Amino acid sequence: MSCVFYPQVSSSTVSHQDQEILTYITTTGCSLSLVALVITVVLFVTNRKVRADVSMKVHINLVIALILLNLHFLPSQWVAAWSSTGLCLYAALSLHYSLLATFSWMALEGFHLYLLLVRVFNIYIRRYLLKLSLVGWGVPALIVSLVVTIDKGWYGRVALDNSTSEICYIVNPTVKMVTSLGVFGLVFVFNMIMLVVTVRRILGLCQTKEFGQRERHKAKRGVCTLLGVTTLLGITWGLVFFSFGYLTTPGLYLFCILNPLQGFFIFLWFVLSLRKSGNSATSISSVTHNTNS
């Protein structure tokens, strides 16, 4: 993702050798994440209990957005080098849309976790998933449609920093900054606010005498879940704001190591969630058996 997001604010101080290494790291990480994300979808589809979980349905939408992002990002240089203008326009539109959809579902993850942990652990919103989907998939489509309607020439071949390679993306620097970095900035600030508010709320509940031991344990577990998931869903992208001057190259390396592996990290978290769910079901079954005996 570094090619479509990070170099927009990086300087030209990155050497050609570093650029090649970063490209290799990014490609390897994205490929690994793509495989892990596809496996995650398969696990979701084949597990009836997981499919019934509303939270998992929210997570799987982010997984699908990341799959689309990786699918359109990995062949981006090949498409720019060998494709026609029409195909390049499609590739640029798809890459922009999938990137915005990823940001959108990151924000919805923060919103969902806030409702789940802060709203007294009980929430019911009519057609909740439908409304989330309209925002998660609809807002990115609206932004891309607006850009291409104003001037489809804003999409085309873009040269990478210190490289002869090109990708199909947004040509206009201002449009690129506003619709990519600007959108992510809003998502990043929103998720950080949700994280702080939720942690403060849960820690406050844990300190009250009326808060039972069972609820206190559930709250602590919720905080751990929130910290883990929110860290995976956008916090590392914030490295883009700390990559100026002497920090440009180290920031790029951190960014290109952590972010392309985001899908792989989500896969690990998903597998751990399945194991915890299985252990909980086993424990409940054991307690029921003992009680009946």
mmCIF file of C-alpha atoms in Angstrom, residues 48-162:
data_model
loop_
_atom_site.group_PDB
_atom_site.id
_atom_site.type_symbol
_atom_site.label_atom_id
_atom_site.label_comp_id
_atom_site.label_asym_id
_atom_site.label_seq_id
_atom_site.Cartn_x
_atom_site.Cartn_y
_atom_site.Cartn_z
ATOM 1 C CA ARG A 48 -22.176 -21.486 11.303
ATOM 2 C CA LYS A 49 -21.621 -20.080 14.805
ATOM 3 C CA VAL A 50 -19.268 -17.411 13.518
ATOM 4 C CA ARG A 51 -21.681 -16.429 10.740
ATOM 5 C CA ALA A 52 -24.338 -15.723 13.369
ATOM 6 C CA ASP A 53 -22.095 -13.269 15.241
ATOM 7 C CA VAL A 54 -22.837 -9.646 14.316
ATOM 8 C CA SER A 55 -19.326 -8.520 15.223
ATOM 9 C CA MET A 56 -17.792 -11.149 12.972
ATOM 10 C CA LYS A 57 -19.994 -9.945 10.122
ATOM 11 C CA VAL A 58 -18.585 -6.457 10.612
ATOM 12 C CA HIS A 59 -15.046 -7.835 10.667
ATOM 13 C CA ILE A 60 -15.571 -9.861 7.497
ATOM 14 C CA ASN A 61 -16.563 -6.713 5.609
ATOM 15 C CA LEU A 62 -13.193 -5.201 6.504
ATOM 16 C CA VAL A 63 -11.559 -8.448 5.390
ATOM 17 C CA ILE A 64 -13.320 -8.227 2.011
ATOM 18 C CA ALA A 65 -12.253 -4.584 1.631
ATOM 19 C CA LEU A 66 -8.637 -5.573 2.302
ATOM 20 C CA ILE A 67 -8.884 -8.429 -0.189
ATOM 21 C CA LEU A 68 -10.050 -5.981 -2.847
ATOM 22 C CA LEU A 69 -7.259 -3.579 -1.934
ATOM 23 C CA ASN A 70 -4.567 -6.243 -2.219
ATOM 24 C CA LEU A 71 -6.035 -7.691 -5.407
ATOM 25 C CA HIS A 72 -5.924 -4.300 -7.113
ATOM 26 C CA PHE A 73 -2.630 -3.175 -5.605
ATOM 27 C CA LEU A 74 -0.423 -6.190 -6.339
ATOM 28 C CA PRO A 75 -0.753 -6.107 -10.169
ATOM 29 C CA SER A 76 -0.849 -2.283 -10.316
ATOM 30 C CA GLN A 77 2.625 -1.852 -11.841
ATOM 31 C CA TRP A 78 2.016 -4.561 -14.439
ATOM 32 C CA VAL A 79 -1.330 -3.013 -15.405
ATOM 33 C CA ALA A 80 0.263 0.431 -15.790
ATOM 34 C CA ALA A 81 3.059 -0.949 -17.948
ATOM 35 C CA TRP A 82 1.050 -3.168 -20.281
ATOM 36 C CA SER A 83 -2.585 -2.109 -20.213
ATOM 37 C CA SER A 84 -4.582 0.288 -22.346
ATOM 38 C CA THR A 85 -5.812 3.663 -21.123
ATOM 39 C CA GLY A 86 -9.283 2.271 -20.456
ATOM 40 C CA LEU A 87 -8.009 -0.636 -18.370
ATOM 41 C CA CYS A 88 -5.676 1.691 -16.477
ATOM 42 C CA LEU A 89 -8.638 3.951 -15.673
ATOM 43 C CA TYR A 90 -10.559 0.952 -14.310
ATOM 44 C CA ALA A 91 -7.526 -0.141 -12.260
ATOM 45 C CA ALA A 92 -7.085 3.362 -10.821
ATOM 46 C CA LEU A 93 -10.783 3.637 -9.936
ATOM 47 C CA SER A 94 -10.816 0.184 -8.332
ATOM 48 C CA LEU A 95 -7.652 0.822 -6.345
ATOM 49 C CA HIS A 96 -8.956 4.160 -5.089
ATOM 50 C CA TYR A 97 -12.334 2.660 -4.185
ATOM 51 C CA SER A 98 -10.873 -0.328 -2.333
ATOM 52 C CA LEU A 99 -8.518 1.932 -0.379
ATOM 53 C CA LEU A 100 -11.403 4.191 0.666
ATOM 54 C CA ALA A 101 -13.553 1.154 1.517
ATOM 55 C CA THR A 102 -10.774 -0.112 3.781
ATOM 56 C CA PHE A 103 -10.630 3.228 5.581
ATOM 57 C CA SER A 104 -14.406 3.321 5.826
ATOM 58 C CA TRP A 105 -14.652 -0.109 7.440
ATOM 59 C CA MET A 106 -11.811 0.777 9.803
ATOM 60 C CA ALA A 107 -13.956 3.657 11.054
ATOM 61 C CA LEU A 108 -17.012 1.409 11.314
ATOM 62 C CA GLU A 109 -14.969 -1.079 13.345
ATOM 63 C CA GLY A 110 -14.203 1.677 15.827
ATOM 64 C CA PHE A 111 -17.857 2.722 15.913
ATOM 65 C CA HIS A 112 -19.074 -0.855 16.376
ATOM 66 C CA LEU A 113 -16.641 -1.596 19.186
ATOM 67 C CA TYR A 114 -17.625 1.651 20.893
ATOM 68 C CA LEU A 115 -21.296 0.626 20.833
ATOM 69 C CA LEU A 116 -20.463 -2.911 21.897
ATOM 70 C CA LEU A 117 -18.397 -1.938 24.942
ATOM 71 C CA VAL A 118 -19.765 1.432 26.042
ATOM 72 C CA ARG A 119 -23.504 1.111 25.450
ATOM 73 C CA VAL A 120 -23.987 -1.153 28.489
ATOM 74 C CA PHE A 121 -23.149 -4.189 26.351
ATOM 75 C CA ASN A 122 -26.677 -4.188 24.923
ATOM 76 C CA ILE A 123 -27.381 -2.600 21.564
ATOM 77 C CA TYR A 124 -30.142 -3.100 19.090
ATOM 78 C CA ILE A 125 -30.326 -1.001 15.949
ATOM 79 C CA ARG A 126 -32.885 -1.854 13.314
ATOM 80 C CA ARG A 127 -31.163 -3.231 10.193
ATOM 81 C CA TYR A 128 -27.812 -2.461 11.776
ATOM 82 C CA LEU A 129 -25.633 -4.371 9.291
ATOM 83 C CA LEU A 130 -27.502 -2.936 6.329
ATOM 84 C CA LYS A 131 -26.897 0.593 7.567
ATOM 85 C CA LEU A 132 -23.222 -0.120 8.195
ATOM 86 C CA SER A 133 -22.886 -1.601 4.713
ATOM 87 C CA LEU A 134 -24.485 1.450 3.112
ATOM 88 C CA VAL A 135 -21.867 3.620 4.800
ATOM 89 C CA GLY A 136 -18.916 1.241 4.415
ATOM 90 C CA TRP A 137 -19.421 0.550 0.733
ATOM 91 C CA GLY A 138 -21.556 3.498 -0.311
ATOM 92 C CA VAL A 139 -19.471 6.459 0.886
ATOM 93 C CA PRO A 140 -16.320 5.311 -0.988
ATOM 94 C CA ALA A 141 -18.415 4.789 -4.127
ATOM 95 C CA LEU A 142 -19.820 8.301 -3.756
ATOM 96 C CA ILE A 143 -16.346 9.849 -3.432
ATOM 97 C CA VAL A 144 -14.927 7.962 -6.417
ATOM 98 C CA SER A 145 -18.011 8.760 -8.516
ATOM 99 C CA LEU A 146 -17.670 12.443 -7.672
ATOM 100 C CA VAL A 147 -13.993 12.508 -8.642
ATOM 101 C CA VAL A 148 -14.483 10.696 -11.950
ATOM 102 C CA THR A 149 -17.539 12.825 -12.791
ATOM 103 C CA ILE A 150 -15.646 16.077 -12.285
ATOM 104 C CA ASP A 151 -12.645 14.967 -14.331
ATOM 105 C CA LYS A 152 -11.773 11.370 -15.191
ATOM 106 C CA GLY A 153 -8.363 12.686 -16.307
ATOM 107 C CA TRP A 154 -7.459 12.819 -12.621
ATOM 108 C CA TYR A 155 -6.975 9.052 -12.886
ATOM 109 C CA GLY A 156 -4.046 7.688 -14.850
ATOM 110 C CA ARG A 157 -0.444 6.503 -14.658
ATOM 111 C CA VAL A 158 1.585 7.803 -11.717
ATOM 112 C CA ALA A 159 5.364 7.441 -11.451
ATOM 113 C CA LEU A 160 6.763 6.098 -8.191
ATOM 114 C CA ASP A 161 9.384 8.101 -6.282
ATOM 115 C CA ASN A 162 12.954 7.592 -7.549
#
